[in-house]
Tab-separated table of C-alpha atoms and ligand atoms in Angstrom:
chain	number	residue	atom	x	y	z
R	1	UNK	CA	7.696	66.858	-21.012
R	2	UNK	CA	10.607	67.587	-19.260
R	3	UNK	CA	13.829	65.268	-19.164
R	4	UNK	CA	16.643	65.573	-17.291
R	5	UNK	CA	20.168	63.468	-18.938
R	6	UNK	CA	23.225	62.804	-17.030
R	7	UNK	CA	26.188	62.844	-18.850
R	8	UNK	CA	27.109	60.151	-20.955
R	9	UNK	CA	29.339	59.272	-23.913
R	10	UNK	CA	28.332	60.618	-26.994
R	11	UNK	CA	26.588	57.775	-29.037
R	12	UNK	CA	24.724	60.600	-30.839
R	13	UNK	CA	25.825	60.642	-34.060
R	14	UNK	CA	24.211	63.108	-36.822
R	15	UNK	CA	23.746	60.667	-39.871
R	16	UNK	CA	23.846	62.003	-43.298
R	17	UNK	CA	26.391	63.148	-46.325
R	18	UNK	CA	23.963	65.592	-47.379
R	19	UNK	CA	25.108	69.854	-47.812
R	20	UNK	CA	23.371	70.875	-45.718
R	21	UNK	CA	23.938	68.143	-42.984
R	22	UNK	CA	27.750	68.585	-43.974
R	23	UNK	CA	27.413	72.091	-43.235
R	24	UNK	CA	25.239	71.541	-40.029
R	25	UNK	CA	27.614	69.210	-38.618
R	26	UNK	CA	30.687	71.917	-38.871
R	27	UNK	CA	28.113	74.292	-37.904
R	28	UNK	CA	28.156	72.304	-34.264
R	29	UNK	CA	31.508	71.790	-34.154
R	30	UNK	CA	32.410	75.394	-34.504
R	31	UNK	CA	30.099	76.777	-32.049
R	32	UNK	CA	29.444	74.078	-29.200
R	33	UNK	CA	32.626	75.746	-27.561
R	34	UNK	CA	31.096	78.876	-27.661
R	35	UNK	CA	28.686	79.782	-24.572
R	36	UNK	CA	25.853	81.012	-27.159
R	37	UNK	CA	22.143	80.451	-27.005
R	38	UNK	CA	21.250	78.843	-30.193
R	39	UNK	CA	17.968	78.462	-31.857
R	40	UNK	CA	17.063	75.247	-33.842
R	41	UNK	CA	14.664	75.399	-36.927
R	42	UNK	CA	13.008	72.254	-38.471
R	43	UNK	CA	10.307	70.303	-38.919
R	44	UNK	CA	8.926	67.688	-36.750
R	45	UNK	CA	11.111	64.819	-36.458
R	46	UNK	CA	14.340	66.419	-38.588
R	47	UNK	CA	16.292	65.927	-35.452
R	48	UNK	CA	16.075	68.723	-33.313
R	49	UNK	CA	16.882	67.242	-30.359
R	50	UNK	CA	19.776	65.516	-31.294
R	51	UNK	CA	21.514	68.359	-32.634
R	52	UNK	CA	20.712	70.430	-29.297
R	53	UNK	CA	22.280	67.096	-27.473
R	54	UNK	CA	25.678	67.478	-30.032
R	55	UNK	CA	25.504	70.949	-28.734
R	56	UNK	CA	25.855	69.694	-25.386
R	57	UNK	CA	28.169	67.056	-25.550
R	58	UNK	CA	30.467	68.902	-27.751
R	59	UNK	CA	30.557	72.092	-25.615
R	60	UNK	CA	32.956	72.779	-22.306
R	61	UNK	CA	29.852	71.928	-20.515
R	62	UNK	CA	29.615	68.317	-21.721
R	63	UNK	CA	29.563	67.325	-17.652
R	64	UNK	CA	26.925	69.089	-16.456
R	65	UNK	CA	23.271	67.779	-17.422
R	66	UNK	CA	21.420	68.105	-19.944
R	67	UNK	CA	17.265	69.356	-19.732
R	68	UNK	CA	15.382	68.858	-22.075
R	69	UNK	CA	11.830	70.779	-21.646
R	70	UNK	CA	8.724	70.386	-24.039
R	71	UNK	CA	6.844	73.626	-23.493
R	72	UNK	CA	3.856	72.463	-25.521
R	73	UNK	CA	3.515	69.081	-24.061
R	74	UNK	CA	3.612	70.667	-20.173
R	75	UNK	CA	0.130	72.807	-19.312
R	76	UNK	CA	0.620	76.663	-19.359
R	77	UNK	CA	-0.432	76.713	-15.803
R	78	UNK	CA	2.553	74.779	-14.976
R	79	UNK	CA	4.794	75.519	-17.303
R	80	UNK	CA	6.217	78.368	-14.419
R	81	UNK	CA	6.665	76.444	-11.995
R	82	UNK	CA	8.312	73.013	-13.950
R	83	UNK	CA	10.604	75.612	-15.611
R	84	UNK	CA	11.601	78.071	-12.527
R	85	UNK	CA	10.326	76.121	-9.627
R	86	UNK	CA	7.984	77.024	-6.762
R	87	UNK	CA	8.333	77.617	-3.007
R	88	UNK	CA	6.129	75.203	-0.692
R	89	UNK	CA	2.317	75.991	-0.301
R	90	UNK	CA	3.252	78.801	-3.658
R	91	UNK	CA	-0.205	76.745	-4.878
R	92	UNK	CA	-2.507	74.360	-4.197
R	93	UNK	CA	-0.843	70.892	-4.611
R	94	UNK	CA	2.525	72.444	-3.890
R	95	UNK	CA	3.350	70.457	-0.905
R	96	UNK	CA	6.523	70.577	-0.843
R	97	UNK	CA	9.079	72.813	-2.845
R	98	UNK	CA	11.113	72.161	-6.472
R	99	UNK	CA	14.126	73.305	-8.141
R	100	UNK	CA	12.678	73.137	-11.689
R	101	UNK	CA	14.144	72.339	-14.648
R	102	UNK	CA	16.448	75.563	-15.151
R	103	UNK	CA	18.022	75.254	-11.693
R	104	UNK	CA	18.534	71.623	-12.505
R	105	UNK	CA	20.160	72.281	-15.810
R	106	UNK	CA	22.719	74.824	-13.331
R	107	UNK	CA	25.872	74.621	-15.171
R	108	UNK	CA	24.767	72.802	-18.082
R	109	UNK	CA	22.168	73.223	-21.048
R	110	UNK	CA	18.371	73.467	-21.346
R	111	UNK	CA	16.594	72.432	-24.570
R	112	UNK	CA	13.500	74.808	-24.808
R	113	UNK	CA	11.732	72.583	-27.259
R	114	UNK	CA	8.408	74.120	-28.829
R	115	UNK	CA	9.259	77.539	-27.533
R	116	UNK	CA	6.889	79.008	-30.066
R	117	UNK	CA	4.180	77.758	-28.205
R	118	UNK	CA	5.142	79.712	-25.046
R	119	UNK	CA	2.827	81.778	-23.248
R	120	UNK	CA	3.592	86.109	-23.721
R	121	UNK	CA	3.306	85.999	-20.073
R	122	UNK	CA	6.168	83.204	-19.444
R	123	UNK	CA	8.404	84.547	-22.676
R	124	UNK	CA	8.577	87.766	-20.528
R	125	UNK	CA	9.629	85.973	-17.497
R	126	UNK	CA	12.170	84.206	-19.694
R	127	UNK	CA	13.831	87.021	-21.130
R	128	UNK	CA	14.349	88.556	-17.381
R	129	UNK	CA	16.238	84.691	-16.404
R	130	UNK	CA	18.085	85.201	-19.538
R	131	UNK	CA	18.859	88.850	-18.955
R	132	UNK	CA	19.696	89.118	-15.300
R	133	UNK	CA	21.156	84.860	-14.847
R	134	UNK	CA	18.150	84.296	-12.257
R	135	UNK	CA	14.969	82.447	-11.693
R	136	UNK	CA	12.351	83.431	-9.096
R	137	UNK	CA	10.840	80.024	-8.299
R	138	UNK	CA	7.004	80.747	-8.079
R	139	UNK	CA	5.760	82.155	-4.641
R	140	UNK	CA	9.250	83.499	-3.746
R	141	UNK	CA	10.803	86.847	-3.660
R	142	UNK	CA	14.255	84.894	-3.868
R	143	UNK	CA	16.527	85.378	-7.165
R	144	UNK	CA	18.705	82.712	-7.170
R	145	UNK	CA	21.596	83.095	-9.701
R	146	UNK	CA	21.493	80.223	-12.532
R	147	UNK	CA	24.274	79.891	-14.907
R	148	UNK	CA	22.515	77.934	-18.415
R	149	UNK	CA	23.091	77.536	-21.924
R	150	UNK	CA	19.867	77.651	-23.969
R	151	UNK	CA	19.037	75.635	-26.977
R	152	UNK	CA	15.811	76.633	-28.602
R	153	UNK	CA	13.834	74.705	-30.767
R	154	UNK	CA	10.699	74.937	-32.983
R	155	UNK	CA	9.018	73.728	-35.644
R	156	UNK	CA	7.496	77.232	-36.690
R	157	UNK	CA	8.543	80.104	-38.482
R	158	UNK	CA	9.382	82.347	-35.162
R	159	UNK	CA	10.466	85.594	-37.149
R	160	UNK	CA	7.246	85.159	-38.498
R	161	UNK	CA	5.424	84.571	-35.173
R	162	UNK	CA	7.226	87.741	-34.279
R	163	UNK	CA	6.094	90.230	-37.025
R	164	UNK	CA	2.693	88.385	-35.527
R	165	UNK	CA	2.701	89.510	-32.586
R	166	UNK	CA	2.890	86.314	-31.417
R	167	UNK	CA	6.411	85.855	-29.958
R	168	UNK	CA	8.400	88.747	-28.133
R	169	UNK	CA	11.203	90.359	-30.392
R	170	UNK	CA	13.628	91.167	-27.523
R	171	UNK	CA	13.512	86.960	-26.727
R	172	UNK	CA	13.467	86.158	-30.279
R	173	UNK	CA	16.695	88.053	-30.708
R	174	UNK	CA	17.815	86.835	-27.487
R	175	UNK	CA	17.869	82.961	-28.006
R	176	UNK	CA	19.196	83.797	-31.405
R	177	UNK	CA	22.210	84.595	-31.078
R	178	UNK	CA	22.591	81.840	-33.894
R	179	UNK	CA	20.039	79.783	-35.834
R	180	UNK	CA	20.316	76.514	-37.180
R	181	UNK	CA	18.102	75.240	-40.252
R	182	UNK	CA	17.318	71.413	-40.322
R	183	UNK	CA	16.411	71.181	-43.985
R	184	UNK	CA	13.375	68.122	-44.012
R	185	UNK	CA	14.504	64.759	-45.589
R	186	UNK	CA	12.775	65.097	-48.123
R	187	UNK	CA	15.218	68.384	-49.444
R	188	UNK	CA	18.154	65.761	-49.185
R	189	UNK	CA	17.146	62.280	-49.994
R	190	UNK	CA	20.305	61.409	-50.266
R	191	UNK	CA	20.970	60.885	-46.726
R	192	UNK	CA	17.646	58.487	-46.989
R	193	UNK	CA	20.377	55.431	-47.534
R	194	UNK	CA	22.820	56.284	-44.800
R	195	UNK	CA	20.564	56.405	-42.420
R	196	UNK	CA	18.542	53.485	-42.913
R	197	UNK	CA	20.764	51.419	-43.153
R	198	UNK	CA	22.488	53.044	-40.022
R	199	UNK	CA	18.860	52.481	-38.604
R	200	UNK	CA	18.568	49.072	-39.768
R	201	UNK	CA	21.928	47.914	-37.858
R	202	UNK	CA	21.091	49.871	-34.452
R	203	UNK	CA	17.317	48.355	-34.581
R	204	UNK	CA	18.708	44.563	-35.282
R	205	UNK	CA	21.351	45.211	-32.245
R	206	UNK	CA	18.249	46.562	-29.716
R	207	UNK	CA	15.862	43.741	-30.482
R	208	UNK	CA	18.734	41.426	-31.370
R	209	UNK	CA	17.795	40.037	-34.111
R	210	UNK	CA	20.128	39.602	-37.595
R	211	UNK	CA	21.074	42.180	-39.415
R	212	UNK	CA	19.009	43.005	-42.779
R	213	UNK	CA	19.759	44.895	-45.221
R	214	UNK	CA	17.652	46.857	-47.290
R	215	UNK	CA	17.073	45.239	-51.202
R	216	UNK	CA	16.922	47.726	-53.987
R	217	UNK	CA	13.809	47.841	-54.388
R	218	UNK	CA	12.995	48.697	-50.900
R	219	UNK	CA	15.837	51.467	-51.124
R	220	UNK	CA	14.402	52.592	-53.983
R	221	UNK	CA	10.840	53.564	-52.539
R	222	UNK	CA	12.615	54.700	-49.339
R	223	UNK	CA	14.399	56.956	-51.269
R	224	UNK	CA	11.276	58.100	-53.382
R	225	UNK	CA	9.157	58.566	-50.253
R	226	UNK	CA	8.178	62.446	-48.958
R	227	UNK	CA	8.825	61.682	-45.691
R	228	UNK	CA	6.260	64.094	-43.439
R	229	UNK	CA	7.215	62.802	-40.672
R	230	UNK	CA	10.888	62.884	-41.269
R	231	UNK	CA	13.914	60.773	-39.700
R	232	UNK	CA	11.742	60.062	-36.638
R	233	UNK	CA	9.070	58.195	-40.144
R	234	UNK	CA	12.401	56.643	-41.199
R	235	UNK	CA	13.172	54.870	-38.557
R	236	UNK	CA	9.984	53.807	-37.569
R	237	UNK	CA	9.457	52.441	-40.878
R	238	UNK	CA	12.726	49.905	-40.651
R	239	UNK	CA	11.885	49.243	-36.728
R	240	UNK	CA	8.291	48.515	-38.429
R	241	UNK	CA	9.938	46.107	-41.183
R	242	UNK	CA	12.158	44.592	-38.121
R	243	UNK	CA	9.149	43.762	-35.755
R	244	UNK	CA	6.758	42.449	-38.619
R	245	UNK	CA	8.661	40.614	-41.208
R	246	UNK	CA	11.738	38.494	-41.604
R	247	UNK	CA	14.474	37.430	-44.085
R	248	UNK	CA	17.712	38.219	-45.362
R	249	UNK	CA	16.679	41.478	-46.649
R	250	UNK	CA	14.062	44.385	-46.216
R	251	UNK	CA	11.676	43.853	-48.917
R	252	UNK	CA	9.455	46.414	-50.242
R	253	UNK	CA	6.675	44.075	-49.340
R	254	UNK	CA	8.059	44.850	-45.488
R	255	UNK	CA	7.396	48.563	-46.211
R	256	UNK	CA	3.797	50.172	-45.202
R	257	UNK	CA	1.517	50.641	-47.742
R	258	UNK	CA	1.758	54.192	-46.964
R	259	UNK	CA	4.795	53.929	-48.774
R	260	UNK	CA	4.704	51.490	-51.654
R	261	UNK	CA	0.800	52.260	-52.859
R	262	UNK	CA	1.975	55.809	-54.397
R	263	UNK	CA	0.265	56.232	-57.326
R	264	UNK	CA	-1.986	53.082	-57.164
R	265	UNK	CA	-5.695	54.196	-57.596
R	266	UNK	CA	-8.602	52.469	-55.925
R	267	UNK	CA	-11.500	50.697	-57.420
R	268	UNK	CA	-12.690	54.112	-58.620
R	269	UNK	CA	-9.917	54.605	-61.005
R	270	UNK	CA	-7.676	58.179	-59.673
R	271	UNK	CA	-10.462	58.752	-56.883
R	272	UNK	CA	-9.873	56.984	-53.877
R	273	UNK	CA	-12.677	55.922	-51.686
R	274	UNK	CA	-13.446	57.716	-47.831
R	275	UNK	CA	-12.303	54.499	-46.892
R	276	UNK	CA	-9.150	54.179	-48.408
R	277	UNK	CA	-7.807	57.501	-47.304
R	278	UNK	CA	-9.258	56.718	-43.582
R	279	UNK	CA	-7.429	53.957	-44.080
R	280	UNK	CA	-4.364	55.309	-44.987
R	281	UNK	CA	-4.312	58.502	-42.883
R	282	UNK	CA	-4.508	55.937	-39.747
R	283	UNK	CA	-1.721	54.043	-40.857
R	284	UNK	CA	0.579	56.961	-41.670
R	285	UNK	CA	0.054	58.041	-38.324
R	286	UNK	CA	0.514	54.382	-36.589
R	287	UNK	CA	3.704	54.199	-38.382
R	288	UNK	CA	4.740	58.162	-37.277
R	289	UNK	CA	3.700	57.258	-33.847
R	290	UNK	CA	5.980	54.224	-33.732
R	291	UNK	CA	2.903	52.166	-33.217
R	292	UNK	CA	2.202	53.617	-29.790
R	293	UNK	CA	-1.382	53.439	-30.106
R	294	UNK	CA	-1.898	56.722	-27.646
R	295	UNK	CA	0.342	59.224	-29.898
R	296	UNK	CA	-1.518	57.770	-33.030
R	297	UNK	CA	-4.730	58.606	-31.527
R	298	UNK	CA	-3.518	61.699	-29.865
R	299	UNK	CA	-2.325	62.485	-33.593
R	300	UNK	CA	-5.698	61.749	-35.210
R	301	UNK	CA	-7.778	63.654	-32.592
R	302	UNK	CA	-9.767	60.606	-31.504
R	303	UNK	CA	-9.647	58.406	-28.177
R	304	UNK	CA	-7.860	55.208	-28.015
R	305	UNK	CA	-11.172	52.848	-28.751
R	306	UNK	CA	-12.114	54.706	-31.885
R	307	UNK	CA	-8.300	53.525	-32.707
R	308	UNK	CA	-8.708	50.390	-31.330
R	309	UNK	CA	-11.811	50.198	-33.861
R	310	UNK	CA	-10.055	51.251	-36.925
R	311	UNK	CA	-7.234	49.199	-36.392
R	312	UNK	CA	-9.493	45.878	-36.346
R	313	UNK	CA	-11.768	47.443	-39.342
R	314	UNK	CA	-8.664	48.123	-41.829
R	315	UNK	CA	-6.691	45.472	-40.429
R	316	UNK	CA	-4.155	47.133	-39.160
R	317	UNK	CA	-1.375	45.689	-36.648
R	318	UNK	CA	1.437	47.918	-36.565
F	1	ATP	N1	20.806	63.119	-39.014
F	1	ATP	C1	20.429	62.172	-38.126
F	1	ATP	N2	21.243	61.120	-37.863
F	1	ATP	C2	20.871	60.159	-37.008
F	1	ATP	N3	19.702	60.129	-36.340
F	1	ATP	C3	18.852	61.155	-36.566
F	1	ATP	C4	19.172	62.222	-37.448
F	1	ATP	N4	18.143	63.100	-37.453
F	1	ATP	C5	17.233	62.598	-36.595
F	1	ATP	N5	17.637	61.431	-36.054
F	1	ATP	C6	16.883	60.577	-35.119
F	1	ATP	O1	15.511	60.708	-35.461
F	1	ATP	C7	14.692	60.780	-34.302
F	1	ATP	C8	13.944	62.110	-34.301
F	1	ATP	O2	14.864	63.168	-34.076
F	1	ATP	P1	14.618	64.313	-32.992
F	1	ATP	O3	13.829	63.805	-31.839
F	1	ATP	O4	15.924	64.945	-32.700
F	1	ATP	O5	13.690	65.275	-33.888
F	1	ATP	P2	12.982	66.637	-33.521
F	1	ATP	O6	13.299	67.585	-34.620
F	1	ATP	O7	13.343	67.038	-32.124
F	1	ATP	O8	11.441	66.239	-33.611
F	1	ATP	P3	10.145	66.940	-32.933
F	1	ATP	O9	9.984	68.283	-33.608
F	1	ATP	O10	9.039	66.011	-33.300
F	1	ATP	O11	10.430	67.041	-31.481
F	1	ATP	C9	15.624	60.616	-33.114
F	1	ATP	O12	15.637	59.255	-32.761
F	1	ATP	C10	16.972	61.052	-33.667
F	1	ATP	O13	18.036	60.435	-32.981
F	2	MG	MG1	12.086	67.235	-30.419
């Protein structure tokens, strides 16, 4: 939902040899000095928020925090109030006053991750904050001046949410002053090596355990994979091969099935069974979901038992 970061040395490093993550990376170097709203492009899990944190840490306002808000994760009833804050008693359960998160980024930056999914009402309010430099906290007839740098991030197409009708032009054009493509993994699968094995060595460190590296063979399918769920999949799938196998090396037998089944057909020759794809649509989105059992279900649209269920039926401990 909302997160607020103090400062802290940069161990954020953006991975990857790649064009386009050549050109990205000079992209943030040249403008993180620049007080300009920026608007970040890319699929879920392409890294997003680490390039808005580069941003940050890379800009003259590296010592001031750093807010990161999900607008689709927070309820549009809220959303006001978390972002600009609300006098005490401005609602029911409003006991006692907040700053929200744009007076607490004062100074520094705010991440407006999922800003697609913000309400006409609130992208109007928005556009006033980012026009005039204040909020109105909700209940108030106070405009207190706020002084932020906006990073804004989605996974949609938000000129085309515009010519929708769906996003405000005069916002659209405000936040992007300039935009930043994060091309998916799968467009540049040669930064798949880098940054497993990057992920491999910063996995072994957190759960201290050996290093492995990856065999061949593993790299090989890594490299081969689509990668929906992009860098976020990636290193899931290593912290997976970490937590449930062992050895001098990452095997492919230490990859999901999700991943090394390609192409494999089921006992009715090409046609795979109901089954098969239940089963593997569950474990694709275990694995996405870093095995946190909630976000897989939350993923698949069912509760936590109906999981719970599937996980003992296909056998699957992630
Ligand atoms: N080029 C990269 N180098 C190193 N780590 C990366 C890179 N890209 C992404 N990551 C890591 O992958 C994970 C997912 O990235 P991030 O959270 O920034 O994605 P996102 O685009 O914001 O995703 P979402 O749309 O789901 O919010 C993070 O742990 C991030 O540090
Ligand atoms: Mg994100």
């Amino acid at each position: 939902m909302g997160e607020i970061t103090a400062p802290a040395a940069g161990a954020d490093e953006l991975v990857g040899r790649s064009p386009p993550i050549e050109r990205l990376r000079a992209e943030i170097e040249r403008i993180a000095r620049h007080n300009i709203n920026v608007l970040l492009e890319g699929e879920s899990g392409t890294g997003k928020e680490l390039v808005a944190r580069l941003i940050h840490s890379q800009g003259p306002r590296s010592d001031k925090p750093f807010v990161g808000v999900n607008c689709a994760a927070i309820h549009e009833s809220l959303l006001e109030s978390e972002l600009f804050g609300h006098e005490a008693g401005a609602f029911t359960g409003a006991a006692r006053a907040t700053l929200g998160f744009l007076r607490c980024a004062d100074g520094g930056t705010v991440l407006l991750d999922e800003i697609g999914d913000m309400s006409g009402a609130l992208q109007s309010k928005l556009l006033r904050v980012l026009e005039q430099r204040e909020v109105i906290p909700v209940g108030s007839t106070q405009r207190i001046p706020v002084d932020i740098r906006v990073v804004a991030a989605t996974h949609q197409d938000l000129l085309q949410a515009v010519a929708d009708g769906a996003f405000r032009r005069d916002l659209y054009y405000r936040i992007n002053v300039v935009r930043l493509y994060i091309p998916p993994l799968r467009e540049r699968p040669e930064d798949v090596p880098l940054l497993a094995e990057r992920f491999s060595r910063s996995i072994a460190r957190l759960l201290k355990l050996p290093h492995r590296r990856i065999s061949p063979a593993a790299m090989k399918i890594l490299r081969e994979h689509d990668w929906p769920g992009n860098v976020r999949e990636l290193s899931n799938v290593i912290q997976r091969a970490y937590v449930l196998g062992s050895g001098l090396l990452i095997e492919p037998g230490d990859l999901p099935e999700s991943l090394t089944d390609r192409g494999s057909s089921g006992k009715n020759g090409d046609f795979p069974t109901l089954d098969e794809q239940v089963c593997r649509h569950v474990r694709n989105a275990l694995t996405q979901a870093g095995g946190v059992r909630t976000r897989a279900a939350d993923m698949l649209g069912i509760d936590r038992t109906t999981l719970w269920r599937m996980i003992k039926r296909y056998d699957l401990r992630i």
